[in-house]
Coordinates of C-alpha atoms in Angstrom, one line a residue:
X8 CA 11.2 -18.5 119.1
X9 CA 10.8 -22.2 119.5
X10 CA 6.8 -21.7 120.1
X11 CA 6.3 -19.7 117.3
X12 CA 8.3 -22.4 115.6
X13 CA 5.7 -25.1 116.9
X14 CA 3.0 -22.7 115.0
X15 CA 4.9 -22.5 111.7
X16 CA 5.5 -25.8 111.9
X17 CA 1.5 -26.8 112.6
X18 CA 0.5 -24.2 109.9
X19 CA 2.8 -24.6 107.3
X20 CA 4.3 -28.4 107.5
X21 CA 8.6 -29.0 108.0
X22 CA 8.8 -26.9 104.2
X23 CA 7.3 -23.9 104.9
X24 CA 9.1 -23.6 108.6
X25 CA 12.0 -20.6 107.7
X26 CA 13.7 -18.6 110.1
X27 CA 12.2 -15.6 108.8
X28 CA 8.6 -17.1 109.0
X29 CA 9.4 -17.8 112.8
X30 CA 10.9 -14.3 113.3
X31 CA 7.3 -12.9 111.8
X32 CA 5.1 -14.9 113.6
X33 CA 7.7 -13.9 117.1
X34 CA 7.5 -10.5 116.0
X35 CA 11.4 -10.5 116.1
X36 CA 14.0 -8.0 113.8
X37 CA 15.0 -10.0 110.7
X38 CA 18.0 -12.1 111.5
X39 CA 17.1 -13.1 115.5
X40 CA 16.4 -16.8 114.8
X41 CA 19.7 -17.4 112.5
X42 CA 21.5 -15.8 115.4
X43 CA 20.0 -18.7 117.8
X44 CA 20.2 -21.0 115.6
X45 CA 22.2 -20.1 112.7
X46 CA 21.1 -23.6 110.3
X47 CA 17.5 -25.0 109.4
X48 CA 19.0 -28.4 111.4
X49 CA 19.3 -26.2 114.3
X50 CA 16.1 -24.8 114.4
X51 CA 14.2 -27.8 113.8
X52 CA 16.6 -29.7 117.0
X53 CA 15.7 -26.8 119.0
X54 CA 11.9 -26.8 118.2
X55 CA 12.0 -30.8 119.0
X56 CA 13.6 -30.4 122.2
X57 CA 10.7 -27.8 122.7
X58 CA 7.8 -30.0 121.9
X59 CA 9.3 -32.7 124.3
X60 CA 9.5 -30.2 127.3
X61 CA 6.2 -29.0 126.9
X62 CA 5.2 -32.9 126.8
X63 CA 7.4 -33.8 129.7
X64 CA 5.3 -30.8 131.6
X65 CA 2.1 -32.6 130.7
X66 CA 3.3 -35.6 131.5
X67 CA 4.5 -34.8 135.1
X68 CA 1.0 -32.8 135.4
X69 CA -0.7 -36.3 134.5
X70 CA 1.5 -38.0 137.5
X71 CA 1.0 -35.1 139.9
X72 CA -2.7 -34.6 139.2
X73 CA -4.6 -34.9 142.4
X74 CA -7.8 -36.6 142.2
X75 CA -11.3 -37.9 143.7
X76 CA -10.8 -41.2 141.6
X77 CA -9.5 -43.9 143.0
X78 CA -5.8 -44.8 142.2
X79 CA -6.4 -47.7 139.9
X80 CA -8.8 -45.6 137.4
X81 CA -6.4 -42.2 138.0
X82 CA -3.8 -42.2 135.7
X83 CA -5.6 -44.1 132.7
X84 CA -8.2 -41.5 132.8
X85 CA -5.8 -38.5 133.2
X86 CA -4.2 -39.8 130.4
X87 CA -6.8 -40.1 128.2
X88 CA -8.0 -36.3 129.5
X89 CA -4.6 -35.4 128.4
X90 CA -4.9 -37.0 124.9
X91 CA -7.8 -34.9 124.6
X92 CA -6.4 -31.8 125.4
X93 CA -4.2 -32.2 122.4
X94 CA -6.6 -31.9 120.3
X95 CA -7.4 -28.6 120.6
X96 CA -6.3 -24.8 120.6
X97 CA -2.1 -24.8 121.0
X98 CA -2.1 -28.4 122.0
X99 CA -3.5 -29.1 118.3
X100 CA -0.8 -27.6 116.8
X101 CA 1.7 -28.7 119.5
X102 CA 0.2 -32.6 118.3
X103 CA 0.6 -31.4 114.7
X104 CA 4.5 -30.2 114.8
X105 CA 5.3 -33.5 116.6
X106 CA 4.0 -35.7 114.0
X107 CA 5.7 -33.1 111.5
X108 CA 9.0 -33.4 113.1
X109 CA 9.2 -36.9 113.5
X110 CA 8.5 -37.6 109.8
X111 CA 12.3 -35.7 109.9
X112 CA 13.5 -37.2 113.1
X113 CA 14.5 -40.7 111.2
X114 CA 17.3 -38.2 109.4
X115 CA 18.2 -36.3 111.9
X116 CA 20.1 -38.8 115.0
X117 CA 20.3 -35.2 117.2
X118 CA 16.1 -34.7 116.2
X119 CA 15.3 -38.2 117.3
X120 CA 17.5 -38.3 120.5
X121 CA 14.5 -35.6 121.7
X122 CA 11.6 -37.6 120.2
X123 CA 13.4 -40.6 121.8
X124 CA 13.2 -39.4 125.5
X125 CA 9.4 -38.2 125.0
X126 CA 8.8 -41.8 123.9
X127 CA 10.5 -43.2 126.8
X128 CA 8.4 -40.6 129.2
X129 CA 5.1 -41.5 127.6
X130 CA 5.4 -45.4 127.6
X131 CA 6.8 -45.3 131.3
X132 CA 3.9 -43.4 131.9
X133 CA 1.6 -45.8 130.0
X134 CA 3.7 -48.2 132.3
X135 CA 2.4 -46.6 135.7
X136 CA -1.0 -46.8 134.3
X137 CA -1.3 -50.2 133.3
X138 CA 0.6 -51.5 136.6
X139 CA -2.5 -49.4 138.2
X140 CA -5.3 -51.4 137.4
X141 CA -3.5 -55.0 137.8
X142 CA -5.6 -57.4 139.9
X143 CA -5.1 -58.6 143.3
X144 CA -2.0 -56.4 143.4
X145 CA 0.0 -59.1 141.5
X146 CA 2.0 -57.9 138.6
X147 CA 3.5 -59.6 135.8
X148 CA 6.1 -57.5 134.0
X149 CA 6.0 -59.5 130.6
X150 CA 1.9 -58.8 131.1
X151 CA 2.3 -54.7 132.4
X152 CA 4.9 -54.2 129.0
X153 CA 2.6 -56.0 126.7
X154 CA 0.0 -53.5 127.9
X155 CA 1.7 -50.6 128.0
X156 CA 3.1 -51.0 124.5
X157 CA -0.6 -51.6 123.0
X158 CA -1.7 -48.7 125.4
X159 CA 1.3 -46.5 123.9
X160 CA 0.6 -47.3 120.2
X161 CA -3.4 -47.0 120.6
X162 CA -2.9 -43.6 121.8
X163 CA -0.7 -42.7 119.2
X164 CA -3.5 -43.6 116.7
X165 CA -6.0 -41.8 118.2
X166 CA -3.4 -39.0 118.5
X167 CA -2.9 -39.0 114.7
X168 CA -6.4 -39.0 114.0
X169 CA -7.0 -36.1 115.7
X170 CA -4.4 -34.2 114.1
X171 CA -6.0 -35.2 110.5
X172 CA -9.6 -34.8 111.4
X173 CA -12.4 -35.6 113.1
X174 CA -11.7 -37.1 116.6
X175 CA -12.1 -40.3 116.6
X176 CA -13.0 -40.7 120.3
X177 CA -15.9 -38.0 121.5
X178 CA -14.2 -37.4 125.3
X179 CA -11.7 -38.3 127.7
X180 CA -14.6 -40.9 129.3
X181 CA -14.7 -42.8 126.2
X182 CA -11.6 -43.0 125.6
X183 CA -10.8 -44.6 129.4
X184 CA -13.1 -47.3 128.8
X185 CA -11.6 -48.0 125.4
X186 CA -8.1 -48.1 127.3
X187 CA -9.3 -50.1 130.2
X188 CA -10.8 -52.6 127.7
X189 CA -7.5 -53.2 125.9
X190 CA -5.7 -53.7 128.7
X191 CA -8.3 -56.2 130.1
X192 CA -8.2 -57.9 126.8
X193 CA -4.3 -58.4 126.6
X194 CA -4.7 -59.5 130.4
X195 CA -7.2 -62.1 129.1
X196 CA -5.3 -63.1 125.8
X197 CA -2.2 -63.4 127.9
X198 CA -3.5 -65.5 130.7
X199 CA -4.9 -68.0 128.2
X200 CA -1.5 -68.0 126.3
X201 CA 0.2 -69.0 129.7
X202 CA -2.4 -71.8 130.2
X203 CA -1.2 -73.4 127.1
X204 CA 2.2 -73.2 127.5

């Protein structure tokens, strides 16, 4: 029920997702959804926590990914593979009942509890990633979280991009060198602060 919901939801926007709309698109008897989830607020909770395990499962893919690569380039570019992915076929609309859920979650303190942990699993990830590609095997955790946050909200962008239109990156490759770039440039912005303090 909760997948058709993510389909409602990417079709139709947070208005037009009903319980009767889900039980259509499930091919479910009239009245199956309310008997789950017997209020709007519930469905909409249940579809969220939804959403975030189907991102948690990407996520841990991203970690658990085995690749030719070598370590330091491995998870920025599964990353940015991922990113890709979601914009396209299930994963598009998965990306589009996110961003449609979380323009509810700020109302809803049981709605953004679930955004909430797939925030926390996608910047620790971003985390992993940036701490990847430090040099010399040093790592500065002020530098790694400045990184990771930039990282985390330059996705996000691209994410909701994708979502509205055109993409604004043309493949995962692209997208790891704009990612390795960033970081390198807070690295390089952040070093120089430090020299003037």
């Amino acid at each position: 029920m909760c997948d058709a919901a993510v389909e409602v939801l990417a079709q139709e926007g947070a208005r037009g997702l009903t319980h009767r709309k889900v039980e259509r698109r499930a091919g479910l008897p009239d009245g199956t959804t309310s008997s789950y989830f017997p209020t709007r607020s519930a469905l909409l909770r249940a579809t969220a926590e939804r959403v975030a395990e189907l991102d948690v499962a990407d996520f841990e893919a991203v970690t658990t990914q085995p690749s030719s690569e070598p370590a330091a380039a491995t998870t920025l570019s599964l990353l940015a593979e991922m990113v890709m992915r979601s914009a396209a076929g299930p994963a598009l609309n998965r990306s589009r009942a996110r961003y449609e859920l979380a323009l509810h979650a700020h109302r809803d303190a049981v709605l953004r509890a679930a955004f909430d942990d797939a925030i926390a699993g996608f910047v620790a990830l971003s985390e992993q990633a940036v701490t990847q590609v430090q040099p010399d095997g040093f790592i500065d955790r002020e530098l790694v979280e400045q990184q990771a946050r930039a990282v985390t909200t330059f996705i996000n962008g691209v994410m909701v991009r994708q979502v509205l239109g055109p993409r604004p990156v043309d493949s995962a490759e692209e997208l790891t060198r704009l990612l390795h770039a960033l970081v390198a440039g807070i690295a390089a912005s952040h070093h120089v602060h430090a020299d003037q303090v």
